[in-house]
Short mmCIF file of C-alpha atoms (C1' of nucleotides) in Angstrom, two decimals:
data_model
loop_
_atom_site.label_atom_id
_atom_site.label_comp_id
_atom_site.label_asym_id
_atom_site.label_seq_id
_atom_site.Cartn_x
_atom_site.Cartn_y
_atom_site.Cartn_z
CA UNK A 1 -28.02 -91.55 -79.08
CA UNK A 2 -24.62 -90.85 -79.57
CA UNK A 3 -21.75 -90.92 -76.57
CA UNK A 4 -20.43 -87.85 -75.07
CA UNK A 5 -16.92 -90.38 -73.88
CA UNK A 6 -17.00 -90.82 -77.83
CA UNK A 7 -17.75 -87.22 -79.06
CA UNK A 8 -15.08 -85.30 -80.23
CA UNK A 9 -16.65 -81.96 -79.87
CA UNK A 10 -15.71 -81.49 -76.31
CA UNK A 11 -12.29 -81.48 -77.43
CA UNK A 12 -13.28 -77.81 -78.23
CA UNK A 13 -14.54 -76.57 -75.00
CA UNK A 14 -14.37 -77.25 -71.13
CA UNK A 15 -16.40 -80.90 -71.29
CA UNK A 16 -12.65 -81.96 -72.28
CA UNK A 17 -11.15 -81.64 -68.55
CA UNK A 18 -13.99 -84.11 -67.49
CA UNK A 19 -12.65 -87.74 -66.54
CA UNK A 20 -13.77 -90.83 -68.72
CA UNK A 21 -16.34 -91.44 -65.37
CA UNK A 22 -17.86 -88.37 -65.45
CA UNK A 23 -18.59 -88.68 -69.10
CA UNK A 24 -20.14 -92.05 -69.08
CA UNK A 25 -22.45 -90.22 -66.34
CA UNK A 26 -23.05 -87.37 -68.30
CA UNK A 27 -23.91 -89.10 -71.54
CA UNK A 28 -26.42 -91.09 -70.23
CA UNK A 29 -28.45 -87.95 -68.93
CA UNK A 30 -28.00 -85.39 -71.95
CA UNK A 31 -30.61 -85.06 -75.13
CA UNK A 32 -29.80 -84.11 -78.21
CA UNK A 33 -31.73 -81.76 -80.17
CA UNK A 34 -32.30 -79.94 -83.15
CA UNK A 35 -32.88 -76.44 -83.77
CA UNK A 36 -34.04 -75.35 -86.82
CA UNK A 37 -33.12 -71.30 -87.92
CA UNK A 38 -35.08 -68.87 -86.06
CA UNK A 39 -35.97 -71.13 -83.24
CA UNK A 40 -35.44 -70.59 -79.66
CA UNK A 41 -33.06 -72.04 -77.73
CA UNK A 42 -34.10 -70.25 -74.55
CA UNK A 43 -35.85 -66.37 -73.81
CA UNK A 44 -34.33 -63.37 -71.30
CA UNK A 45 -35.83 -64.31 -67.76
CA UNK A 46 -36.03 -68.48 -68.17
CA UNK A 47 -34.34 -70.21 -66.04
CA UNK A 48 -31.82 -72.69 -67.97
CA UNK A 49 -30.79 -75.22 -65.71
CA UNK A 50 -27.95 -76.99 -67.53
CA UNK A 51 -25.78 -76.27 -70.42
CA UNK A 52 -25.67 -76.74 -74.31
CA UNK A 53 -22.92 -78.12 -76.31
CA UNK A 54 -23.16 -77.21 -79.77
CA UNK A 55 -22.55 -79.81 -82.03
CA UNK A 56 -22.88 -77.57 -85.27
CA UNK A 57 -24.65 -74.57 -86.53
CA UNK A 58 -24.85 -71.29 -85.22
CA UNK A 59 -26.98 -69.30 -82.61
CA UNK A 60 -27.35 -65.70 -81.81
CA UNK A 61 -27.23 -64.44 -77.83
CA UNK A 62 -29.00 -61.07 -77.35
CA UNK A 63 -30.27 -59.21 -74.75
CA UNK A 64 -33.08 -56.57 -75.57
CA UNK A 65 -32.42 -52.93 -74.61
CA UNK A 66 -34.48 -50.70 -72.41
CA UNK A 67 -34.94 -48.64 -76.13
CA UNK A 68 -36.69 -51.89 -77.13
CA UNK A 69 -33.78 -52.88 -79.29
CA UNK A 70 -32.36 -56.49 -79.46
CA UNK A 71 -28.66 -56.08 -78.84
CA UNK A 72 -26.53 -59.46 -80.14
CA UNK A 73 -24.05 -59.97 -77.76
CA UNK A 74 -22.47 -63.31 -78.81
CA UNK A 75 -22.73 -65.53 -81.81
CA UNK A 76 -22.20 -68.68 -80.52
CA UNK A 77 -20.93 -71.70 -82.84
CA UNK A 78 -20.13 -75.71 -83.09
CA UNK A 79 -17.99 -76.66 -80.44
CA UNK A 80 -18.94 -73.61 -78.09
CA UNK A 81 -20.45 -74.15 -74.76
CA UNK A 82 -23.98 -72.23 -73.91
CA UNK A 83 -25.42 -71.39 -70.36
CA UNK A 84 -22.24 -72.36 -68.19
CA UNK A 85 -23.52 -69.29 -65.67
CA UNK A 86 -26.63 -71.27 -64.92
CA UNK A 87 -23.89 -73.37 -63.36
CA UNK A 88 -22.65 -71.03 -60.95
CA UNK A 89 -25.76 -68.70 -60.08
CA UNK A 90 -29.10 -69.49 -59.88
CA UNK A 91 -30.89 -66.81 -61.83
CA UNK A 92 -32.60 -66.53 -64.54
CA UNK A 93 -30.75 -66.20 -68.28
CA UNK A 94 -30.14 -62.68 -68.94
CA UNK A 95 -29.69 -63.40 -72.70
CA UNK A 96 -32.02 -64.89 -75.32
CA UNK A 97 -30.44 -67.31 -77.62
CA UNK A 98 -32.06 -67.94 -81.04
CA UNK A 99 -30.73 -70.83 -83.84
CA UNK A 100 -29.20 -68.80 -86.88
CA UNK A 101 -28.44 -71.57 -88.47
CA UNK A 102 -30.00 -75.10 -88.36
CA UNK A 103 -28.49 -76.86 -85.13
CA UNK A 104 -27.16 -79.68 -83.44
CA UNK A 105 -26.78 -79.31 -80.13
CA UNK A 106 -26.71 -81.67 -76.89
CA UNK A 107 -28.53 -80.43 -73.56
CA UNK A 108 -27.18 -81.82 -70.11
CA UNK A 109 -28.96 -81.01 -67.04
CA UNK A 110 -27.53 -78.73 -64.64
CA UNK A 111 -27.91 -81.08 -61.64
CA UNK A 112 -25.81 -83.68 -63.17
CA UNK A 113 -22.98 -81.65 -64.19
CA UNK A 114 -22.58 -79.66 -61.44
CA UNK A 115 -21.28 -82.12 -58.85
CA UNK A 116 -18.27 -82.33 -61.29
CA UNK A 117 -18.22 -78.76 -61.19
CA UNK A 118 -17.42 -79.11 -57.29
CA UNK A 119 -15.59 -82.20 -57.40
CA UNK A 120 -13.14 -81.99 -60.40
CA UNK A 121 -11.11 -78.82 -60.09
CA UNK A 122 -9.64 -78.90 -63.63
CA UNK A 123 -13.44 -78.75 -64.86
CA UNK A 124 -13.66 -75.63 -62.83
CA UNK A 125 -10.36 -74.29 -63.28
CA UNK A 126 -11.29 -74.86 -67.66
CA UNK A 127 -14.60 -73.35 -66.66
CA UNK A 128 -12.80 -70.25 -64.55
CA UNK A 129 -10.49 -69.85 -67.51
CA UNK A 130 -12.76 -69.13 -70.05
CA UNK A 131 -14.63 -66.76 -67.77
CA UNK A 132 -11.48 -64.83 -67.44
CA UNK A 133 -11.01 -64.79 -71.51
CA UNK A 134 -15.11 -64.12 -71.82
CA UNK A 135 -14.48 -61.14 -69.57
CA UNK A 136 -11.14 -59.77 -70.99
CA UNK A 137 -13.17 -60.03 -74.82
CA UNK A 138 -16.06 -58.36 -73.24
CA UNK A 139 -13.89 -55.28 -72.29
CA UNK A 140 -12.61 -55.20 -76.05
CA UNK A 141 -16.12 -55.25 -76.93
CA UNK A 142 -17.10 -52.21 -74.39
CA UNK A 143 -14.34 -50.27 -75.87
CA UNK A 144 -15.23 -50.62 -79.32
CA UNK A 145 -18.78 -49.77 -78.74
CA UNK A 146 -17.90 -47.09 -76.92
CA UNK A 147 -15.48 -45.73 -78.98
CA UNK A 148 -15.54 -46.89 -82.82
CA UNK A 149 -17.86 -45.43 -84.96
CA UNK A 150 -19.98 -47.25 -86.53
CA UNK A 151 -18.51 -48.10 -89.75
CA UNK A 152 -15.15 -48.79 -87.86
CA UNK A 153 -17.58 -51.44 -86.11
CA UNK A 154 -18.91 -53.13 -89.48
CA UNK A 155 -15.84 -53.62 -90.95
CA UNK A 156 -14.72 -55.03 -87.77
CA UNK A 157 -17.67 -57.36 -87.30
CA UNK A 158 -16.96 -58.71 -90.66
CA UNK A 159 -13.42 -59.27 -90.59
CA UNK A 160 -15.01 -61.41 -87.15
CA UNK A 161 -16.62 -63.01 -88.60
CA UNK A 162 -14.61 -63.95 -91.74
CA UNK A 163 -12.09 -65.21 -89.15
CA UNK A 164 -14.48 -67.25 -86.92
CA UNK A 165 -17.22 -68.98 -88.86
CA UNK A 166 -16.96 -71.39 -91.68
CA UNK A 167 -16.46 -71.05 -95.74
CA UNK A 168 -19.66 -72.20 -98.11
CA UNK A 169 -17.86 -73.74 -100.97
CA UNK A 170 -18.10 -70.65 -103.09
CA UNK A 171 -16.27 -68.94 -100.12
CA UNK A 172 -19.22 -66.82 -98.16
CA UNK A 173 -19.71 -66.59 -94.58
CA UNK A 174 -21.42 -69.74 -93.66
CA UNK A 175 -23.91 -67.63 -91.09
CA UNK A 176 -27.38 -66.93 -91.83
CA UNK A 177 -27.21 -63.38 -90.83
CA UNK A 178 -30.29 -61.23 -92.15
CA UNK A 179 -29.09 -57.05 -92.31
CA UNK A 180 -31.33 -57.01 -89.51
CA UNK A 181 -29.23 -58.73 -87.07
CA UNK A 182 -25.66 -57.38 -88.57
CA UNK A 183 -27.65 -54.28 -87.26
CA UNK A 184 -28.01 -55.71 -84.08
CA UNK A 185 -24.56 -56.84 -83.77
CA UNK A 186 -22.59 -53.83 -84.28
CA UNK A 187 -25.35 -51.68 -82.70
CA UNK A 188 -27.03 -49.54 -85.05
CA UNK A 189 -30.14 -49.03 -87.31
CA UNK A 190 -31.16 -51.69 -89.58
CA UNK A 191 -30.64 -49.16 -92.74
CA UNK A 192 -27.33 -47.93 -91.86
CA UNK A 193 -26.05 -51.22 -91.97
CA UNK A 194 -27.63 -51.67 -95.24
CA UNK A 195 -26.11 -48.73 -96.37
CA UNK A 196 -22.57 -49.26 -95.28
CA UNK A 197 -22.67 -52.75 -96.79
CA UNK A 198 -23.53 -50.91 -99.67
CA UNK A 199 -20.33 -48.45 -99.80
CA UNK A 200 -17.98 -51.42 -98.69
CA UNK A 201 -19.55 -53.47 -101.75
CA UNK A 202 -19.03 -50.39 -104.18
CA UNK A 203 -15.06 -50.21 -102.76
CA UNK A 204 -15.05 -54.00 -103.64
CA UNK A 205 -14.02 -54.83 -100.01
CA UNK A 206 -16.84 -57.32 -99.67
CA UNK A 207 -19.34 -58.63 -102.27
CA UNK A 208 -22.87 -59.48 -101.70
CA UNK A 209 -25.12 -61.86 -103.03
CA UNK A 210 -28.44 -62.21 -101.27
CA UNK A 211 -27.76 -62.65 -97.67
CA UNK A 212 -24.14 -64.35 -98.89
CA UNK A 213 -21.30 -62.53 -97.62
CA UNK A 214 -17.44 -62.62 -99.08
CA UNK A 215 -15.17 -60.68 -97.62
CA UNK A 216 -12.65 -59.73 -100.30
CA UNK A 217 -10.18 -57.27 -99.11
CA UNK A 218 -9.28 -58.13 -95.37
CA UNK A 219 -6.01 -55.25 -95.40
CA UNK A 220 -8.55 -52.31 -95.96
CA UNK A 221 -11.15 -53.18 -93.79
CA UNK A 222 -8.63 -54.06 -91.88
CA UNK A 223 -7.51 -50.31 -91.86
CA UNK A 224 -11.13 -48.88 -91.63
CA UNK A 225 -11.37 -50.91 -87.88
CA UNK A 226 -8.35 -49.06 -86.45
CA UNK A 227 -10.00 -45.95 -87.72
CA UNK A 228 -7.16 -45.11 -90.40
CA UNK B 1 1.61 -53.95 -40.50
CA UNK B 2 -1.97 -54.71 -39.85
CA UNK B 3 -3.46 -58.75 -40.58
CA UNK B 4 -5.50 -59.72 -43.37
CA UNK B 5 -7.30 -62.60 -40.33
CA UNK B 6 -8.81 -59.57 -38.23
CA UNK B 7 -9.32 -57.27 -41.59
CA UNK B 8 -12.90 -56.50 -42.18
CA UNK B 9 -12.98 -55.27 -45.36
CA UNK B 10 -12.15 -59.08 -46.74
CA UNK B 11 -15.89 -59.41 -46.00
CA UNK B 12 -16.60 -57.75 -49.31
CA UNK B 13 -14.79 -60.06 -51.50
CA UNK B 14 -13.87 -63.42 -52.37
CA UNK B 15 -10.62 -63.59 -49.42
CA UNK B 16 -13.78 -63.97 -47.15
CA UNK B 17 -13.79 -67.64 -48.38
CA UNK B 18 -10.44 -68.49 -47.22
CA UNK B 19 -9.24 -70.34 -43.90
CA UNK B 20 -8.28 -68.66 -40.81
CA UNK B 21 -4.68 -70.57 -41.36
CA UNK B 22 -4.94 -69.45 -45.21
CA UNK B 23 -5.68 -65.82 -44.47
CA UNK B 24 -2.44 -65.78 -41.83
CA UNK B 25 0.12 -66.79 -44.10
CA UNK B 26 -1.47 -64.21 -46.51
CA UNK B 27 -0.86 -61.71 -44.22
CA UNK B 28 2.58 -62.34 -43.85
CA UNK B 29 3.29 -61.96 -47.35
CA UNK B 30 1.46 -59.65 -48.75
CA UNK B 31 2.52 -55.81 -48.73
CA UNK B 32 0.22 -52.62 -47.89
CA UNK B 33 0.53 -49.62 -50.03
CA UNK B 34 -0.54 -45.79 -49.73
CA UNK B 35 -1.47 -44.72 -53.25
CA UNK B 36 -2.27 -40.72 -54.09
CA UNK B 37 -4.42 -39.59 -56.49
CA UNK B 38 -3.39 -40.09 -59.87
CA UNK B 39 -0.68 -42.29 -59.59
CA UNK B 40 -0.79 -45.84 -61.05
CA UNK B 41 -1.32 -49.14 -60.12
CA UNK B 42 -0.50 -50.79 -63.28
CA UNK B 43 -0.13 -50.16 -66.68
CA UNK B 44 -1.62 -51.99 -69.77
CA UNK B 45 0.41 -54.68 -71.16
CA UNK B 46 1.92 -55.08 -67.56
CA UNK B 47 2.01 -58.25 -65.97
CA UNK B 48 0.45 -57.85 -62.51
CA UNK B 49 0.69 -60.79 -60.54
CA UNK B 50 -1.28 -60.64 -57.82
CA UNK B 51 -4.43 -59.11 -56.58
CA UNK B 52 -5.15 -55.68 -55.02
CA UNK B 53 -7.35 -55.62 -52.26
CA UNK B 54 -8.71 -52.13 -52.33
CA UNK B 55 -9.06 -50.84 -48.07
CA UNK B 56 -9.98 -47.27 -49.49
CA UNK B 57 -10.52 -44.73 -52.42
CA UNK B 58 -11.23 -45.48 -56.37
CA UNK B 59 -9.43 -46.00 -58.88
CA UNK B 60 -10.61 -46.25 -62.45
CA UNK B 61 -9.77 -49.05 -64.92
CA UNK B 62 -9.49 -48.38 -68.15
CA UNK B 63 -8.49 -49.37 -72.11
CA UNK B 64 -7.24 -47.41 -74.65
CA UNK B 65 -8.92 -48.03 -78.08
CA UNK B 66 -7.52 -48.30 -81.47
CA UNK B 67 -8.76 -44.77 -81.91
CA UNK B 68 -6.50 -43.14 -79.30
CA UNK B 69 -8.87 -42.77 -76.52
CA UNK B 70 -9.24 -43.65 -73.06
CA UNK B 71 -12.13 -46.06 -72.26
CA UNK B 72 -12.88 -46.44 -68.32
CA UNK B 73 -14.52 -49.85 -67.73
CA UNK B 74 -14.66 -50.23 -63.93
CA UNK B 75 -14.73 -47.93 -61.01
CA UNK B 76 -13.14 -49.92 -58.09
CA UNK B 77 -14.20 -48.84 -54.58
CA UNK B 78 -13.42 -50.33 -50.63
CA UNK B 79 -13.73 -53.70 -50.63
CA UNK B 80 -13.48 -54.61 -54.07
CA UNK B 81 -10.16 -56.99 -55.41
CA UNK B 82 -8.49 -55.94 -58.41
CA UNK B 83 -7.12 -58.69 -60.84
CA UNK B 84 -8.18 -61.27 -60.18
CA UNK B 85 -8.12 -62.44 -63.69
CA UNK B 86 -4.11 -62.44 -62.99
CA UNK B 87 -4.53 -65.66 -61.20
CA UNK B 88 -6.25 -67.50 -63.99
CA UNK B 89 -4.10 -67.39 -67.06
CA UNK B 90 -0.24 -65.57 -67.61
CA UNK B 91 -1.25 -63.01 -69.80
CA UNK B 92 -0.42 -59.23 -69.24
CA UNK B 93 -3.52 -57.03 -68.16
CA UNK B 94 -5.46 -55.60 -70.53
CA UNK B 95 -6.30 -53.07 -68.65
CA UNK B 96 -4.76 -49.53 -66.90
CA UNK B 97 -5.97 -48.74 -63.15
CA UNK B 98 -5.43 -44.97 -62.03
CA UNK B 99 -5.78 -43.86 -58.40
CA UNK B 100 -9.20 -42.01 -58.94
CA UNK B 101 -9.01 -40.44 -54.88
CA UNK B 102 -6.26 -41.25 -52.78
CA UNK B 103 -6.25 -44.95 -51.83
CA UNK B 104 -4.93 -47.71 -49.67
CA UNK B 105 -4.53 -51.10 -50.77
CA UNK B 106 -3.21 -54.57 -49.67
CA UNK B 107 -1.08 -56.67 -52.83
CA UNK B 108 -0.99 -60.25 -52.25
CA UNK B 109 1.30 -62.08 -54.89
CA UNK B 110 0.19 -64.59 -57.24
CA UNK B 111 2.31 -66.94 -56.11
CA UNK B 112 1.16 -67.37 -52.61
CA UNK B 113 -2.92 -67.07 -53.35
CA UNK B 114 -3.08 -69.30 -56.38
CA UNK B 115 -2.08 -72.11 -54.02
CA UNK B 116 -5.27 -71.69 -52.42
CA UNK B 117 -7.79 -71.11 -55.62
CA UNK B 118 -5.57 -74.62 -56.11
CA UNK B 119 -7.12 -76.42 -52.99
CA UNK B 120 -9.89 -74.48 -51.63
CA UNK B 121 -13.06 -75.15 -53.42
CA UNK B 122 -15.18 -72.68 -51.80
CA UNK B 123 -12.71 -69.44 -52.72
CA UNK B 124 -12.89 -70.73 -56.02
CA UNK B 125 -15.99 -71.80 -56.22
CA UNK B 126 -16.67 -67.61 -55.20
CA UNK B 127 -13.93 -66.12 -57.54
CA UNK B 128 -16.52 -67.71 -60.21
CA UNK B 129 -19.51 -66.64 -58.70
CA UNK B 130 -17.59 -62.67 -59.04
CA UNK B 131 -17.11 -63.31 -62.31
CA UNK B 132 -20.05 -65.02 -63.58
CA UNK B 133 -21.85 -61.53 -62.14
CA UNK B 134 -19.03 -59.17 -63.74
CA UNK B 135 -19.62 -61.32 -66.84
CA UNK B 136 -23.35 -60.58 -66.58
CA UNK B 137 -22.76 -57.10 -65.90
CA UNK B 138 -20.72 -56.67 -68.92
CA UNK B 139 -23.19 -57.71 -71.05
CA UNK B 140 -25.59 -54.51 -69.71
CA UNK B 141 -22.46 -52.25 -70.33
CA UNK B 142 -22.09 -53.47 -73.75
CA UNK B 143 -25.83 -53.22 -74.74
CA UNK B 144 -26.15 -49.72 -73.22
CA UNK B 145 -23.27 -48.66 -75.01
CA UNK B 146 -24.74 -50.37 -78.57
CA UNK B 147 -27.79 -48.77 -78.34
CA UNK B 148 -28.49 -45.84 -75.73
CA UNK B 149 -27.38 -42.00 -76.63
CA UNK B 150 -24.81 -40.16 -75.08
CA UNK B 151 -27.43 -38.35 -72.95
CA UNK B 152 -29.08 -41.62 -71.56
CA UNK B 153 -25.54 -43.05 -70.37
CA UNK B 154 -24.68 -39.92 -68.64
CA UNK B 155 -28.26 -40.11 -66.53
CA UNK B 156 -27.41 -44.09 -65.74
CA UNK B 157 -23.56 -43.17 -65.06
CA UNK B 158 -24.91 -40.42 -62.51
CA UNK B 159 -27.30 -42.60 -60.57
CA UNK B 160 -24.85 -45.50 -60.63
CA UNK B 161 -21.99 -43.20 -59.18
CA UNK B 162 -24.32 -41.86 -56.59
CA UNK B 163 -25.84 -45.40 -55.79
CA UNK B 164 -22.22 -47.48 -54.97
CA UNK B 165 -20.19 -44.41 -54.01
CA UNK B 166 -19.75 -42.71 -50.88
CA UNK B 167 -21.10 -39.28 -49.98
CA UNK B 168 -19.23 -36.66 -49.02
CA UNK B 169 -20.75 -34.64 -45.44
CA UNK B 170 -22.26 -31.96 -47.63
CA UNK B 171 -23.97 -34.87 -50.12
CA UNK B 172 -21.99 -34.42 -53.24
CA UNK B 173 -20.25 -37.99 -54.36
CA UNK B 174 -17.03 -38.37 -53.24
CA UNK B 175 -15.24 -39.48 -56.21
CA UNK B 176 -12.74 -37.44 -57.95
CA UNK B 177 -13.71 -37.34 -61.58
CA UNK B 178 -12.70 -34.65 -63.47
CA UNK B 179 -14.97 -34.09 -66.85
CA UNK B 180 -12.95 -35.94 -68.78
CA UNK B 181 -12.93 -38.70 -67.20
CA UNK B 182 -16.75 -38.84 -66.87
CA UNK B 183 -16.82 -38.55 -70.91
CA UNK B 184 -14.73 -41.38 -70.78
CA UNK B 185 -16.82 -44.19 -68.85
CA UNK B 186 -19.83 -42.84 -70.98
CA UNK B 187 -17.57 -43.11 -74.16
CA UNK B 188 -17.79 -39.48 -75.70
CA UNK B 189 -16.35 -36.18 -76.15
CA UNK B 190 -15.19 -34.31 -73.27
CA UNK B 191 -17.10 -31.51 -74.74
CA UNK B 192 -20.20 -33.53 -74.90
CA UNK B 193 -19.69 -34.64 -71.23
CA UNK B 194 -19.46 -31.04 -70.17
CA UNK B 195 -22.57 -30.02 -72.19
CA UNK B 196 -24.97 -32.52 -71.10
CA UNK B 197 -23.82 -32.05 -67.43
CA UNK B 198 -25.01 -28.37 -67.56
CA UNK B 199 -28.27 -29.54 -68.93
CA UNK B 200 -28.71 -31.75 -66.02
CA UNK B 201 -27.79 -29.23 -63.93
CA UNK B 202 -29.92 -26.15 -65.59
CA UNK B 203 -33.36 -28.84 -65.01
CA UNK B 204 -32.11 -29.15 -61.87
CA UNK B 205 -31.57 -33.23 -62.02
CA UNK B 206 -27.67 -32.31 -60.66
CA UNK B 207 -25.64 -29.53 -58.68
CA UNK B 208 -22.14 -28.92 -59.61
CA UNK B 209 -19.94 -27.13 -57.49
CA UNK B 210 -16.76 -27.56 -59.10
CA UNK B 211 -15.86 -30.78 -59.44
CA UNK B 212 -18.44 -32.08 -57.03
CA UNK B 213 -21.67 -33.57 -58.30
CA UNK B 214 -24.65 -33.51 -56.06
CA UNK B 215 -27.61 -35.96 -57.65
CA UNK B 216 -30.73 -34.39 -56.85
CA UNK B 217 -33.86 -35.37 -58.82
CA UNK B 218 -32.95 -39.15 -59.66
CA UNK B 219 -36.74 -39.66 -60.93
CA UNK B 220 -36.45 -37.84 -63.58
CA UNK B 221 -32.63 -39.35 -64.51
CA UNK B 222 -34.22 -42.16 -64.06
CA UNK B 223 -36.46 -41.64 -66.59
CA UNK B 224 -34.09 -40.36 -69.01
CA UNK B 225 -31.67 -43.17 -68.64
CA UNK B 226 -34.53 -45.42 -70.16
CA UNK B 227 -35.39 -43.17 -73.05
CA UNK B 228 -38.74 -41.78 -71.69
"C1'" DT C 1 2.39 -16.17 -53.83
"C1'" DT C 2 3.15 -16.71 -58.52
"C1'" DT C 3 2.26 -18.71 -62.71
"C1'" DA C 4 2.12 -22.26 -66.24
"C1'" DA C 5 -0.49 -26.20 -67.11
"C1'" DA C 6 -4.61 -28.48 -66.78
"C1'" DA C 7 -9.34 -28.45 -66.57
"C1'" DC C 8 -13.60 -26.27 -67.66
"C1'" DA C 9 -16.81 -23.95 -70.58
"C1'" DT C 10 -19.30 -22.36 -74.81
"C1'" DG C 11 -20.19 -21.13 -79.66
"C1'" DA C 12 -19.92 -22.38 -84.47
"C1'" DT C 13 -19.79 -25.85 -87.57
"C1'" DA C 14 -19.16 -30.50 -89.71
"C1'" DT C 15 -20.08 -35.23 -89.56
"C1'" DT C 16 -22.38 -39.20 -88.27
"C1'" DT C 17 -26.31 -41.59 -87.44
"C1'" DG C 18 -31.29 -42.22 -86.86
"C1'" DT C 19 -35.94 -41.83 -88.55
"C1'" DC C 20 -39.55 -41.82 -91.75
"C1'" DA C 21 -41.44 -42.82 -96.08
"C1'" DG C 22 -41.60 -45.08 -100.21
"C1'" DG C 23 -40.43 -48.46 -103.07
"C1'" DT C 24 -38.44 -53.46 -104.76
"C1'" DT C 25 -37.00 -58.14 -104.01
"C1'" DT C 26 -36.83 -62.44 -101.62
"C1'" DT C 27 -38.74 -66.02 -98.92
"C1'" DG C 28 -41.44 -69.71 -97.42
"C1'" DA C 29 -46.02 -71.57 -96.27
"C1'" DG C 30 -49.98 -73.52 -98.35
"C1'" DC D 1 -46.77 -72.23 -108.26
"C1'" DT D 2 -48.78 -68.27 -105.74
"C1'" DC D 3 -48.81 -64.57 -102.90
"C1'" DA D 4 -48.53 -62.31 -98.50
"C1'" DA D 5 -45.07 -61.33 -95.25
"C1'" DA D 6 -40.59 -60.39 -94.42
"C1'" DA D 7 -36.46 -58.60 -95.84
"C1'" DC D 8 -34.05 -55.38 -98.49
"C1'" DC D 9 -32.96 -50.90 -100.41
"C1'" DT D 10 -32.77 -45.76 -101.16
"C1'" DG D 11 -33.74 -40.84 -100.58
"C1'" DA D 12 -34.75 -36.93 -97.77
"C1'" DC D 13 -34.46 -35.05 -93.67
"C1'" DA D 14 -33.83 -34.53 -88.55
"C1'" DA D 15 -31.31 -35.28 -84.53
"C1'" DA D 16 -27.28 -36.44 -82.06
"C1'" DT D 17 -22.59 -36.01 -81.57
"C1'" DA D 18 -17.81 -34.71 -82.74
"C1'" DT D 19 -14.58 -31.29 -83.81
"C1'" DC D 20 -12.41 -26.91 -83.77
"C1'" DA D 21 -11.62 -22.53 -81.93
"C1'" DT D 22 -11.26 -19.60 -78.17
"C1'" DG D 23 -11.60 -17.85 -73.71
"C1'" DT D 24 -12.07 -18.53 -68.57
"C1'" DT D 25 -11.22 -20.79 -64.24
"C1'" DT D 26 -8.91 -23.96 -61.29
"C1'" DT D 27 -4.99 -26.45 -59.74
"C1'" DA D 28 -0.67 -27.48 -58.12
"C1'" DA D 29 4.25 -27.01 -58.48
"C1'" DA D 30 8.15 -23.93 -57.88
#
DNA sequence: TTTAAAACATGATATTTGTCAGGTTTTGAG
DNA sequence: CTCAAAACCTGACAAATATCATGTTTTAAA
């Protein structure tokens, strides 16, 4: 079992403001996992209790809509934290997180971390920092549901995720993403994402092959986000 | 000049968690303002510093998109703060806030609170309980907006508004939104605002008189609002 | 009180998006 | 390898929504 004082993944996300102590403490309580694609990491209404630190692969975060629709609201990627609400409140997970990818992940129990939560104010100040950024990315992401059409929101999505997520060797997306859930991303029906693909493939602004995605031509779908 | 230690509306928010001695020096800084309808509080891009606590009226908050149109994310009411987030990091908001009804709020600078989300542990242990919830909130906003139509939006924007908003004496909400500005927490066409109003109102869910809304059958928007 | 601007309203029409139906291709378990 | 299930794709059509045009009513400033 590797050590967390040893890991350089929490270089990447709040674990980093923790002292050399806390770590040691920490370490010797986590598990690692691994998650294979299309496994659950937890479901809407279970109760976390502690947080994951992804270690590499990806996982989507959705929440299902009262039109029965699974709405992904995060994809969430090595070096990301998972769950940190369960820290703060004691309800249930609003979200449902599913592997997209094959993971590595570490889980450390919420009763272990959370004195450090109370005790070391730069792990809450990190922690109350990336709320704030969460919350000021969520309002971009209200506004361009709200607002973008849904094309504007594909080509935006992809440039995302061209941007965010790692390069196969060939240079696709390194996500797992079936049309299903690029449906479920931007908010739409699984055939008009299809579709769209289709007429940003035919404009040569992305190529497909199989489930591979390369973005191509970043300055026009660039243009098509802002609506031009 | 009245004092933020014998204030009651600090019960609603997070300055409930501060020290008797904390809340006094507070007081002595911070500055009380009359604001009239339609005037602003701040502007996007502006850097705020400080926090609004809000002693009466609404004001909307809002973001314009790429596409040249306002999008109104939060309606703040009595007892809410406003920017908080300006504590956290340095950034400039990303936001707008408009006087929605005339209001009166209390500014308290940065400089003198931060001290105190510095050294007391339970104000900020609450500032991240507020937005751990706003967080979770957002979430809801950003799957209705994926995935329910215009019409179901309008039925869950009319029972929220007459849920966390006052009433006036004859039972019509007393918040000051012209139709526009309902189209634009929904995120659609004034037009389509306007239209799906007098629906409502023909089936007798709503009363308009002007631009008063009375909510009248909230079964049956209830019902809509979840695509039945 | 007057009056120009803003807000409200409605019809006609275009565009976007969803739904249904029918196929083909890919995937992964056995 | 085989083959059923899942994913993918496309067309036709329906529904939702935006846009444009135009007129009325309300509002608030002079």
């Amino acid at each position: 079992m590797s050590k967390c004082e040893q890991c350089i993944i929490r270089q990447f996300n709040s674990l980093k403001a923790l002292t050399k102590d806390e770590l040691v403490r920490i370490s010797a309580c986590k598990t690692s996992k691994t998650i294979k694609k299309g496994e659950v990491l937890f479901e809407e209404g279970e109760h976390i209790n502690g947080v994951f630190c992804i270690k590499d692969g990806v996982c989507k975060v959705s929440k299902m809509s009262e039109n029965g629709r699974d709405q992904i609201i995060h994809l969430i990627k090595k070096g990301d934290l998972l769950g940190e609400r369960s820290l703060i409140n004691d309800e249930a997970s609003n979200l449902k997180a599913v592997a997209v990818n094959d993971m590595e992940v570490c889980f450390i129990p919420k009763e272990e971390i959370v004195r450090d939560l109370e005790k070391n104010p730069n792990f809450t100040m990190d922690i109350l920092k990336n709320m704030a950024s969460s919350l000021k990315e969520a309002d971009n992401v209200i506004v361009d549901m709200a607002q973008k059409t849904v094309k504007q929101r594909l080509a935006a999505t992809l440039l995302y995720l061209n941007d965010k997520f790692p390069k196969r060797e060939n240079g696709s997306i390194d996500v797992h993403l079936t049309r299903e859930d690029v449906a479920n991303i931007i908010g739409t029906a699984t055939e008009s994402a299809i579709r769209l693909l289709a007429e940003f493939k035919k404009k040569e602004f992305i190529k497909l092959k199989g489930k591979e995605i390369f973005v191509i031509d970043t300055t026009n779908l660039k243009q098509i986000a802002q609506g031009l």
